[in-house]
Amino acid sequence: MVKHIFVTGGVVSSLGKGLTSAAIGMMLERRGLKVSMQKLDPYINVDPGTMSPYQHGEVYVLDDGAETDLDLGHYERYTNARLDKHSNYTTGKIYSEVISRERRGDYLGSTVQVIPHITDAIKDAILKGVAPGVDVAITEIGGTVGDIESLPFIEAIRQFALERASSDVMFIHLTLLPYLRASGEMKTKPTQQSVGKLREIGIQPDVLVCRTEQPMSDDMARKISLFCNVRREAVIEERDVEFSIYEVPLMLVKAGLDKIISRRLHLPVDVEANFDDWRAMIADMRATTQVCEIAVVGKYIQLHDAYKSIYESLAHAGIANHTKVKIRKIRAEDYYEQGSILLEGVNGLLIPGGFGERGVEGKIRAIQLARETGLPFFGICLGMQCATIEYARNVVGLEGAHTEELDPRAAHPVIHVIPENAGVEQKGATMRLGKYLCELAEGSLARKLYGASSVYERHRHRFEYNNSYREQLERAGLVTSGRYADKNLVEIVELKNHPFFIGVQFHPEFKSKPLRPHPIFAGFVAAALAHARNGGRAGKPEHTVA
Ligand code: GLN
């Protein structure tokens, strides 16, 4: 029998519900259970694939090509849950399914309504998110309780619980205890009110996870317990972590959350969650005195969430190299205007993925500097495309080399749309998405880093390296070290006579975990450390490309 945990949020958004849900999954796995993770998002977009990074942050891509909410990145980083397109449903996706059923005539003429048709579709979606063999399915409801748009989801999970044994379903509500500096006190009223909203619909939370800046006193917890009808031991403090978000799972285990869940869901209770390696990792992070600094030159640089998985992956690579990784965020347009002074003192340059014109020339200029001065360089997706353009323009001498995305009439479209994708007009889910095989050339930096002859990586782009220029670029020294043989697509470019210069068409940042850093990120940070040790001068290439 699969057990279900629903995680809701109250008072305000951005409380870290995704992280908390992931931490819950992690602690259950570390008690020997198999979990699945799912997010239900109340907005009407069918998926976040077409949403602006300004509003939605990063679009997280799964193996099967689903474009999902960035909370799924937390799920994959913290747990071993297998995620696919059923792991993220939006209102838009639910409605489009119901409406196409209605058009097919599946409802046999009955009036199609929120209850029961939409709520039934939500309950089906919850079940589709549970992979075979799973013990506990964790479903996070996006948004905040009390929003008009989240109502059908909250109603659906109420029904879901009603239709099952009480020991099979539980509700965890994440809430905020605001601290009023002026009066020096913490307030429980917003929590009481958001729990009130849940109880109005018929959901009694079993656990309250209280986000706080200050310690929650026992008195306060008792008050919350009394007013919210939640047992005292199930009112749990989740204080702002001062060192690293990796401490969140440990904090919740210390507060006994894993035991409370196990008792409530009649799961084995006399087990200890084993976090030895995780604790050792944090101790090591604390002890580290080395530092290297990586510049990330991008378009959405002022938004932390737009490059979330990249920043996470750099942190993982730091753990692997026993170093702190400082990130210098630089707006690509600023680089275009101000130039190399902005990169002074950094030990590596990372150019992330992106779309559209703005900032591209700045990125190209920054890459030129890295190539010429031996600064370790790592380009991802658009970053790889920019590296190819830079090489074509400045080394091969192809004036007007560009990507068709930004200059459809470019004299030398070194990055282009492959013929089979030309003419696609619809925007949603029409890119090359999800996992593809990449074969790694013998003797290449890529192969050395991965320690394998082929790998699977995730994609999200429309444009590709143009094979018509391959011979010219290779002859001039831009090695193609990764290929998708089936379609003859170039996936990785790199340089021989450079300490570390690699561009990848895929998104390796979606596959990095704290204790299993992605090999290219790990290698990049190692190269940056070497650069820092050299006093900022270019090191020797550590590898030889055949
Ligand atoms: N805009 C480029 C493309 O569509 C790169 C996309 C990306 O960086 N994710 O090919």
Coordinates of C-alpha atoms and ligand atoms in Angstrom, one line a residue:
M1 CA 0.0 0.0 0.0
V2 CA 1.4 3.4 -1.0
K3 CA 1.4 6.1 1.6
H4 CA 0.8 9.7 0.6
I5 CA 2.1 12.9 2.1
F6 CA 0.7 16.2 0.9
V7 CA 2.7 19.3 1.5
T8 CA 0.9 22.6 1.4
G9 CA 2.1 26.2 2.2
G10 CA 0.6 29.1 4.0
V11 CA 1.0 32.8 4.7
V12 CA 3.4 33.7 1.9
S13 CA 5.1 32.0 -1.0
S14 CA 8.9 31.4 -1.3
L15 CA 9.0 29.7 2.1
G16 CA 11.1 26.9 0.7
K17 CA 8.3 24.4 0.3
G18 CA 10.2 22.6 -2.5
L19 CA 13.3 22.2 -0.4
T20 CA 11.3 21.1 2.6
S21 CA 9.4 18.5 0.5
A22 CA 12.7 17.3 -0.9
A23 CA 14.2 17.0 2.6
I24 CA 11.2 15.0 3.7
G25 CA 11.8 12.6 0.7
M26 CA 15.4 12.4 1.6
M27 CA 14.9 11.5 5.3
L28 CA 12.4 8.8 4.4
E29 CA 14.9 7.3 1.8
R30 CA 17.5 7.3 4.5
R31 CA 15.2 5.2 6.6
G32 CA 15.2 2.6 3.8
L33 CA 12.0 3.6 2.1
K34 CA 11.4 4.2 -1.6
V35 CA 9.7 7.6 -2.4
S36 CA 8.2 9.4 -5.3
M37 CA 8.1 13.2 -5.6
Q38 CA 5.5 15.3 -7.4
K39 CA 4.5 18.9 -7.7
L40 CA 1.1 20.3 -8.6
D41 CA 1.2 23.9 -9.8
P42 CA -1.9 26.0 -9.8
Y43 CA -1.1 28.3 -12.7
I44 CA -2.8 28.0 -16.0
N45 CA 0.3 27.6 -18.3
V46 CA 0.4 24.0 -19.5
D47 CA 4.1 23.8 -18.4
P48 CA 6.7 26.4 -17.4
G49 CA 8.5 25.9 -20.7
T50 CA 7.1 29.1 -22.2
M51 CA 7.3 31.2 -19.1
S52 CA 9.8 34.0 -18.6
P53 CA 12.7 33.4 -16.2
Y54 CA 11.8 36.7 -14.6
Q55 CA 8.5 35.3 -13.4
H56 CA 9.3 31.7 -13.0
G57 CA 13.1 31.2 -12.7
E58 CA 14.7 28.2 -14.3
V59 CA 12.9 25.6 -16.3
Y60 CA 14.0 22.2 -15.0
V61 CA 14.2 19.5 -17.7
L62 CA 13.7 15.8 -17.0
D63 CA 15.1 12.8 -18.9
D64 CA 11.8 12.3 -20.8
G65 CA 11.9 15.9 -21.9
A66 CA 9.3 17.3 -19.6
E67 CA 9.8 21.0 -18.9
T68 CA 9.1 21.4 -15.2
D69 CA 9.1 23.7 -12.2
L70 CA 12.5 24.3 -10.6
D71 CA 11.4 22.6 -7.4
L72 CA 11.8 19.3 -9.2
G73 CA 15.5 20.1 -9.3
H74 CA 15.5 20.0 -5.5
Y75 CA 13.7 16.6 -5.6
E76 CA 16.3 15.2 -7.9
R77 CA 19.3 16.6 -6.0
Y78 CA 18.1 15.4 -2.6
T79 CA 16.4 12.1 -3.4
N80 CA 16.6 9.2 -5.8
A81 CA 13.0 9.5 -6.9
R82 CA 12.5 8.8 -10.6
L83 CA 10.8 11.8 -12.1
D84 CA 9.0 12.1 -15.4
K85 CA 6.2 14.1 -17.0
H86 CA 3.8 12.9 -14.4
S87 CA 5.9 14.4 -11.7
N88 CA 4.6 18.0 -12.4
Y89 CA 1.0 18.9 -13.2
T90 CA -0.3 22.4 -13.7
T91 CA -3.9 23.6 -13.7
G92 CA -3.4 24.2 -17.5
K93 CA -2.3 20.6 -18.0
I94 CA -5.2 19.2 -16.0
Y95 CA -7.7 21.4 -17.8
S96 CA -6.4 20.6 -21.2
E97 CA -6.7 16.9 -20.5
V98 CA -10.3 17.4 -19.3
I99 CA -11.3 19.6 -22.2
S100 CA -9.9 17.2 -24.8
R101 CA -11.9 14.4 -23.1
E102 CA -15.0 16.5 -23.3
R103 CA -14.3 17.2 -27.0
R104 CA -14.0 13.5 -27.6
G105 CA -17.4 13.0 -26.0
D106 CA -16.0 10.9 -23.1
Y107 CA -18.3 12.5 -20.6
L108 CA -21.4 11.3 -22.4
G109 CA -23.2 14.6 -22.4
S110 CA -22.9 15.4 -18.7
T111 CA -22.1 18.9 -17.5
V112 CA -18.3 19.1 -17.0
Q113 CA -17.5 20.7 -13.7
V114 CA -14.7 21.5 -11.3
I115 CA -16.1 19.0 -8.9
P116 CA -16.0 16.1 -9.8
H117 CA -14.3 16.3 -13.2
I118 CA -11.4 18.5 -12.5
T119 CA -10.8 17.1 -9.0
D120 CA -11.0 13.6 -10.5
A121 CA -8.4 14.5 -13.0
I122 CA -6.2 15.9 -10.2
K123 CA -6.6 12.6 -8.3
D124 CA -5.7 10.6 -11.4
A125 CA -2.6 12.8 -11.8
I126 CA -1.5 12.2 -8.2
L127 CA -1.7 8.4 -8.8
K128 CA 0.2 8.7 -12.1
G129 CA 3.0 10.3 -10.3
V130 CA 3.6 7.2 -8.2
A131 CA 6.3 5.0 -9.7
P132 CA 6.1 1.2 -9.2
G133 CA 7.5 -0.1 -5.9
V134 CA 7.2 3.2 -4.1
D135 CA 6.4 3.2 -0.4
V136 CA 5.7 6.9 0.1
A137 CA 4.5 9.4 -2.5
I138 CA 5.2 13.0 -1.6
T139 CA 3.1 15.6 -3.4
E140 CA 3.7 19.3 -3.0
I141 CA 1.0 21.8 -3.8
G142 CA 2.4 24.9 -5.3
G143 CA 1.1 28.4 -4.3
T144 CA -0.4 29.4 -1.0
V145 CA -3.5 28.1 0.7
G146 CA -6.3 30.6 0.3
D147 CA -5.5 31.4 -3.3
I148 CA -8.4 31.1 -5.6
E149 CA -6.4 29.1 -8.1
S150 CA -5.1 26.5 -5.7
L151 CA -8.6 25.6 -4.4
P152 CA -9.3 22.7 -6.8
F153 CA -6.0 21.1 -5.8
I154 CA -6.7 21.4 -2.1
E155 CA -10.3 20.1 -2.6
A156 CA -8.9 17.1 -4.6
I157 CA -6.4 16.1 -1.9
R158 CA -9.2 16.4 0.7
Q159 CA -11.2 13.9 -1.3
F160 CA -8.2 11.8 -1.9
A161 CA -7.7 11.4 1.9
L162 CA -11.4 10.7 2.4
E163 CA -11.3 7.8 0.0
R164 CA -8.4 6.1 1.9
A165 CA -7.6 4.7 5.3
S166 CA -6.5 7.5 7.7
S167 CA -3.1 5.8 8.2
D168 CA -2.4 6.1 4.4
V169 CA -2.5 9.8 4.0
M170 CA -1.1 12.8 5.9
F171 CA -0.9 16.5 5.5
I172 CA 2.1 18.7 6.2
H173 CA 1.7 22.4 6.2
L174 CA 4.6 24.8 5.9
T175 CA 4.0 28.2 7.4
L176 CA 5.8 31.4 8.5
L177 CA 6.2 32.8 11.9
P178 CA 7.0 36.4 11.2
Y179 CA 9.3 38.2 13.6
L180 CA 8.4 41.8 14.3
R181 CA 11.6 43.7 14.9
A182 CA 9.9 46.7 16.4
S183 CA 8.2 44.8 19.2
G184 CA 10.8 42.0 19.2
E185 CA 8.2 39.3 19.0
M186 CA 7.2 36.4 16.8
K187 CA 3.6 36.2 15.6
T188 CA 1.4 33.1 15.3
K189 CA -1.7 34.7 13.8
P190 CA -0.9 34.3 10.1
T191 CA -0.2 30.6 10.8
Q192 CA -3.5 30.3 12.7
Q193 CA -5.3 31.9 9.8
S194 CA -3.7 29.8 7.1
V195 CA -4.5 26.6 9.0
G196 CA -8.0 28.0 9.4
K197 CA -8.3 28.2 5.6
L198 CA -7.2 24.6 5.3
R199 CA -9.7 23.4 8.0
E200 CA -12.5 25.3 6.3
I201 CA -12.1 23.1 3.3
G202 CA -11.9 20.0 5.5
I203 CA -8.2 19.4 5.8
Q204 CA -6.6 19.1 9.3
P205 CA -2.9 19.3 9.0
D206 CA -1.0 16.6 10.9
V207 CA 2.3 18.5 11.0
L208 CA 3.1 22.2 10.9
V209 CA 6.6 23.1 9.8
C210 CA 7.2 26.7 11.0
R211 CA 9.7 28.8 9.1
T212 CA 11.3 31.2 11.5
E213 CA 14.2 33.6 11.8
Q214 CA 14.3 33.4 15.6
P215 CA 14.0 30.2 17.7
M216 CA 10.5 29.1 18.4
S217 CA 9.9 28.9 22.1
D218 CA 8.0 26.0 23.7
D219 CA 5.3 28.4 24.7
M220 CA 4.8 29.6 21.2
A221 CA 4.7 26.0 19.9
R222 CA 2.1 25.2 22.5
K223 CA 0.0 28.1 21.5
I224 CA 0.2 27.1 17.8
S225 CA -0.7 23.6 18.8
L226 CA -3.8 24.7 20.7
F227 CA -5.1 27.1 18.1
C228 CA -4.3 25.0 15.1
N229 CA -5.4 21.6 16.6
V230 CA -2.0 20.0 15.8
R231 CA -0.2 18.0 18.5
R232 CA 2.6 19.8 20.2
E233 CA 5.4 17.5 19.0
A234 CA 4.1 18.0 15.4
V235 CA 4.7 21.7 15.6
I236 CA 8.2 21.8 14.1
E237 CA 10.7 24.6 13.8
E238 CA 12.5 25.2 10.6
R239 CA 14.8 28.0 11.3
D240 CA 16.7 30.0 8.6
V241 CA 20.0 28.1 8.2
E242 CA 23.0 30.3 8.6
F243 CA 25.6 28.1 6.7
S244 CA 24.0 26.0 4.0
I245 CA 20.6 24.8 2.8
Y246 CA 22.1 21.3 3.1
E247 CA 21.5 21.6 6.8
V248 CA 17.7 21.7 6.4
P249 CA 17.2 17.9 6.3
L250 CA 19.3 17.5 9.4
M251 CA 17.4 20.1 11.2
L252 CA 14.1 18.5 10.4
V253 CA 15.4 15.0 11.5
K254 CA 16.7 16.5 14.7
A255 CA 13.2 17.9 15.3
G256 CA 11.9 14.3 14.9
L257 CA 9.9 14.8 11.7
D258 CA 10.9 11.5 10.2
K259 CA 9.6 9.7 13.4
I260 CA 6.4 11.7 13.4
I261 CA 5.7 10.8 9.8
S262 CA 6.6 7.1 10.4
R263 CA 4.2 6.9 13.3
R264 CA 1.4 8.7 11.6
L265 CA 1.6 6.5 8.5
H266 CA 2.3 3.3 10.3
L267 CA 5.7 2.9 8.7
P268 CA 8.6 1.0 10.5
V269 CA 9.4 3.2 13.6
D270 CA 12.5 1.6 15.1
V271 CA 14.9 2.7 12.4
E272 CA 17.3 5.6 12.4
A273 CA 17.7 7.8 9.3
N274 CA 21.3 7.4 8.3
F275 CA 22.9 10.8 7.5
D276 CA 26.5 9.9 8.2
D277 CA 27.9 10.8 4.7
W278 CA 25.7 14.0 4.6
R279 CA 27.0 15.1 8.0
A280 CA 30.6 14.4 6.9
M281 CA 30.0 16.5 3.8
I282 CA 28.8 19.5 5.7
A283 CA 31.7 19.2 8.2
D284 CA 34.0 19.2 5.3
M285 CA 32.4 22.2 3.7
R286 CA 32.7 24.1 7.0
A287 CA 36.4 23.1 7.4
T288 CA 37.3 24.2 3.8
T289 CA 39.6 27.2 3.6
Q290 CA 40.3 27.2 -0.1
V291 CA 38.4 29.6 -2.3
C292 CA 38.1 30.0 -6.1
E293 CA 35.9 32.5 -7.9
I294 CA 33.8 31.7 -10.9
A295 CA 32.3 34.4 -13.1
V296 CA 28.8 33.6 -14.5
V297 CA 28.1 36.0 -17.4
G298 CA 24.4 35.8 -18.2
K299 CA 21.3 37.6 -19.2
Y300 CA 19.1 37.0 -16.1
I301 CA 22.0 37.4 -13.7
Q302 CA 20.1 39.5 -11.1
L303 CA 17.7 36.6 -10.6
H304 CA 19.1 33.9 -8.4
D305 CA 16.5 31.4 -9.5
A306 CA 17.1 31.7 -13.3
Y307 CA 20.4 29.7 -13.0
K308 CA 19.5 27.7 -9.9
S309 CA 20.8 24.4 -11.0
I310 CA 24.0 25.9 -12.3
Y311 CA 24.8 27.6 -8.9
E312 CA 23.9 24.3 -7.2
S313 CA 26.2 22.3 -9.5
L314 CA 29.1 24.8 -8.8
A315 CA 28.5 24.2 -5.1
H316 CA 28.6 20.4 -5.6
A317 CA 31.8 20.8 -7.6
G318 CA 33.2 22.8 -4.7
I319 CA 32.4 20.0 -2.3
A320 CA 34.2 17.6 -4.5
N321 CA 37.3 19.8 -4.7
H322 CA 37.2 20.8 -1.0
T323 CA 36.9 24.4 -1.9
K324 CA 34.5 27.2 -1.5
V325 CA 33.2 28.5 -4.8
K326 CA 32.5 32.2 -4.9
I327 CA 30.3 33.3 -7.7
R328 CA 30.7 36.6 -9.4
K329 CA 27.5 37.4 -11.3
I330 CA 28.0 39.6 -14.3
R331 CA 25.3 41.0 -16.7
A332 CA 26.4 40.1 -20.2
E333 CA 25.5 43.6 -21.4
D334 CA 27.7 45.1 -18.7
Y335 CA 30.5 43.0 -19.9
Y336 CA 30.0 44.2 -23.5
E337 CA 30.3 47.8 -22.3
Q338 CA 33.0 47.5 -19.6
G339 CA 35.0 44.5 -20.8
S340 CA 37.8 42.6 -19.1
I341 CA 37.9 44.7 -15.9
L342 CA 34.8 42.8 -14.8
L343 CA 36.6 39.5 -15.0
E344 CA 39.7 40.6 -13.1
G345 CA 40.7 38.1 -10.5
V346 CA 38.2 35.4 -11.4
N347 CA 39.5 31.8 -11.8
G348 CA 36.9 30.6 -14.3
L349 CA 34.2 31.7 -16.7
L350 CA 30.9 30.0 -17.1
I351 CA 28.4 31.1 -19.7
P352 CA 24.9 29.6 -19.1
G353 CA 22.1 28.8 -21.5
G354 CA 19.7 31.5 -22.8
F355 CA 17.5 32.7 -25.5
G356 CA 17.3 35.9 -27.5
E357 CA 19.6 38.7 -28.5
R358 CA 20.3 40.6 -25.4
G359 CA 23.8 40.2 -24.0
V360 CA 25.0 37.7 -26.6
E361 CA 27.8 40.0 -27.9
G362 CA 29.0 40.5 -24.3
K363 CA 29.1 36.7 -23.8
I364 CA 31.1 36.3 -27.0
R365 CA 33.6 38.9 -25.8
A366 CA 34.0 37.3 -22.4
I367 CA 34.7 33.9 -24.1
Q368 CA 37.3 35.5 -26.3
L369 CA 39.1 36.7 -23.2
A370 CA 39.0 33.3 -21.6
R371 CA 40.2 31.6 -24.8
E372 CA 43.1 34.1 -25.2
T373 CA 44.3 34.2 -21.6
G374 CA 43.9 30.6 -20.6
L375 CA 41.1 31.3 -18.1
P376 CA 39.1 28.1 -17.6
F377 CA 35.9 28.2 -19.6
F378 CA 32.7 26.2 -19.4
G379 CA 29.9 27.0 -21.8
I380 CA 26.4 25.5 -21.5
C381 CA 23.9 25.4 -24.4
L382 CA 23.9 29.0 -25.6
G383 CA 27.3 29.3 -24.0
M384 CA 28.6 26.5 -26.2
Q385 CA 27.0 28.2 -29.3
C386 CA 28.6 31.5 -28.4
A387 CA 32.0 29.7 -28.0
T388 CA 31.6 28.3 -31.5
I389 CA 30.6 31.7 -32.9
E390 CA 33.6 33.4 -31.2
Y391 CA 36.0 30.8 -32.7
A392 CA 34.5 31.1 -36.1
R393 CA 34.7 34.9 -36.1
N394 CA 38.1 35.5 -34.4
V395 CA 40.1 32.4 -35.2
V396 CA 38.8 31.1 -38.5
G397 CA 38.1 34.6 -39.6
L398 CA 34.5 34.1 -40.7
E399 CA 33.2 37.6 -40.6
G400 CA 29.5 37.7 -39.8
A401 CA 29.5 34.2 -38.2
H402 CA 26.4 34.0 -36.0
T403 CA 23.5 31.8 -34.9
E404 CA 20.4 31.8 -37.0
E405 CA 18.4 32.5 -33.8
L406 CA 19.7 36.0 -33.7
D407 CA 20.6 36.6 -37.3
P408 CA 18.5 34.6 -39.7
R409 CA 20.5 36.0 -42.6
A410 CA 23.9 35.5 -41.1
A411 CA 26.8 35.3 -43.7
H412 CA 28.0 32.2 -41.8
P413 CA 25.3 30.5 -39.7
V414 CA 27.7 28.4 -37.7
I415 CA 24.7 27.6 -35.4
H416 CA 21.5 26.9 -37.2
V417 CA 18.1 25.2 -37.2
I418 CA 18.4 21.6 -38.4
P419 CA 16.2 21.1 -41.5
E420 CA 13.7 18.8 -39.8
N421 CA 12.9 21.5 -37.2
A422 CA 12.6 24.4 -39.6
G423 CA 9.0 25.7 -40.0
V424 CA 7.9 24.7 -36.4
E425 CA 5.8 27.6 -35.3
Q426 CA 4.2 26.5 -32.0
K427 CA 6.3 27.5 -29.0
G428 CA 5.4 25.0 -26.3
A429 CA 7.4 21.8 -26.1
T430 CA 8.8 22.1 -29.6
M431 CA 12.5 22.2 -28.8
R432 CA 15.0 19.3 -28.6
L433 CA 14.1 18.2 -25.1
G434 CA 15.2 15.6 -22.7
K435 CA 17.9 12.9 -22.7
Y436 CA 20.1 12.0 -25.7
L437 CA 23.1 9.8 -26.1
C438 CA 26.4 11.6 -26.5
E439 CA 29.5 9.7 -27.7
L440 CA 32.8 11.1 -26.5
A441 CA 35.9 11.3 -28.7
E442 CA 38.9 9.3 -27.6
G443 CA 41.6 11.4 -26.0
S444 CA 39.3 14.3 -25.4
L445 CA 38.9 16.4 -22.2
A446 CA 35.3 15.4 -22.2
R447 CA 36.1 11.7 -22.2
K448 CA 38.7 12.2 -19.5
L449 CA 36.3 14.1 -17.3
Y450 CA 33.5 11.6 -17.7
G451 CA 35.7 8.6 -17.6
A452 CA 33.3 6.9 -20.0
S453 CA 33.0 6.6 -23.8
S454 CA 29.4 7.8 -23.9
V455 CA 26.9 9.5 -21.6
Y456 CA 23.3 10.6 -21.5
E457 CA 22.6 14.3 -21.0
R458 CA 19.5 16.5 -21.1
H459 CA 18.8 19.0 -23.8
R460 CA 16.6 22.1 -24.2
H461 CA 17.3 24.1 -27.3
R462 CA 16.2 24.7 -30.9
F463 CA 19.5 25.5 -32.6
E464 CA 22.4 23.2 -33.4
Y465 CA 26.1 23.3 -34.4
N466 CA 26.2 23.6 -38.2
N467 CA 28.1 20.6 -39.6
S468 CA 28.9 22.5 -42.8
Y469 CA 31.4 24.4 -40.8
R470 CA 32.8 21.5 -38.9
E471 CA 35.8 20.8 -41.0
Q472 CA 36.9 24.4 -41.0
L473 CA 36.4 24.8 -37.3
E474 CA 38.2 21.6 -36.5
R475 CA 41.1 22.4 -38.8
A476 CA 41.5 25.7 -36.9
G477 CA 41.6 23.8 -33.6
L478 CA 38.0 23.7 -32.2
V479 CA 37.7 20.0 -31.4
T480 CA 34.3 18.3 -31.6
S481 CA 34.6 15.9 -28.7
G482 CA 30.9 14.8 -28.3
R483 CA 28.4 13.7 -30.9
Y484 CA 24.9 12.3 -31.1
A485 CA 25.6 9.8 -33.8
D486 CA 22.0 9.0 -34.8
K487 CA 21.5 12.5 -36.1
N488 CA 25.1 13.4 -36.6
L489 CA 24.8 16.4 -34.2
V490 CA 27.8 18.0 -32.4
E491 CA 27.2 18.1 -28.7
I492 CA 30.6 19.2 -27.3
V493 CA 33.4 21.5 -28.5
E494 CA 36.7 22.0 -26.7
L495 CA 40.2 23.4 -27.2
K496 CA 43.5 21.5 -27.1
N497 CA 46.0 24.1 -26.1
H498 CA 44.1 25.6 -23.3
P499 CA 44.0 24.6 -19.6
F500 CA 40.3 24.0 -19.7
F501 CA 37.9 25.2 -22.4
I502 CA 34.7 23.2 -23.1
G503 CA 31.3 24.0 -24.4
V504 CA 28.3 21.6 -24.2
Q505 CA 25.1 21.8 -26.1
F506 CA 23.2 20.0 -23.3
H507 CA 22.5 21.0 -19.7
P508 CA 24.7 19.0 -17.4
E509 CA 23.5 21.1 -14.4
F510 CA 20.3 19.0 -14.3
K511 CA 22.2 15.9 -13.3
S512 CA 24.5 17.1 -10.5
K513 CA 23.9 16.1 -6.8
P514 CA 25.7 17.2 -3.7
L515 CA 27.4 13.9 -3.2
R516 CA 27.6 13.0 -6.9
P517 CA 28.8 16.2 -8.6
H518 CA 28.7 16.4 -12.3
P519 CA 32.1 15.5 -13.8
I520 CA 32.4 18.6 -16.0
F521 CA 31.5 20.9 -13.2
A522 CA 34.0 19.1 -10.9
G523 CA 36.7 19.3 -13.6
F524 CA 35.9 23.0 -14.2
V525 CA 36.2 23.9 -10.5
A526 CA 39.4 21.8 -10.3
A527 CA 40.8 23.9 -13.2
A528 CA 39.7 27.1 -11.5
L529 CA 41.5 26.1 -8.3
A530 CA 44.7 25.4 -10.3
H531 CA 44.3 28.8 -11.9
A532 CA 43.9 30.4 -8.5
R533 CA 47.0 28.6 -7.2
N534 CA 48.9 29.8 -10.3
G535 CA 48.2 33.3 -9.1
G536 CA 45.7 33.9 -11.9
R537 CA 48.0 32.9 -14.7
A538 CA 47.1 30.3 -17.3
G539 CA 48.1 26.8 -16.3
K540 CA 49.3 24.1 -18.7
P541 CA 46.7 21.9 -20.4
E542 CA 46.4 18.8 -18.3
H543 CA 45.1 16.7 -21.2
T544 CA 46.1 16.0 -24.7
V545 CA 43.5 15.6 -27.4
A546 CA 44.1 13.0 -30.0
Ligands
GLN1 N1 18.6 29.7 -27.6 C1 19.5 28.6 -27.9 C2 18.7 27.5 -28.7 O1 17.5 27.5 -28.7 C3 20.1 28.0 -26.7 C4 19.1 27.5 -25.7 C5 19.6 27.3 -24.3 O2 20.7 27.8 -24.0 N2 18.9 26.5 -23.5 O3 19.3 26.7 -29.3

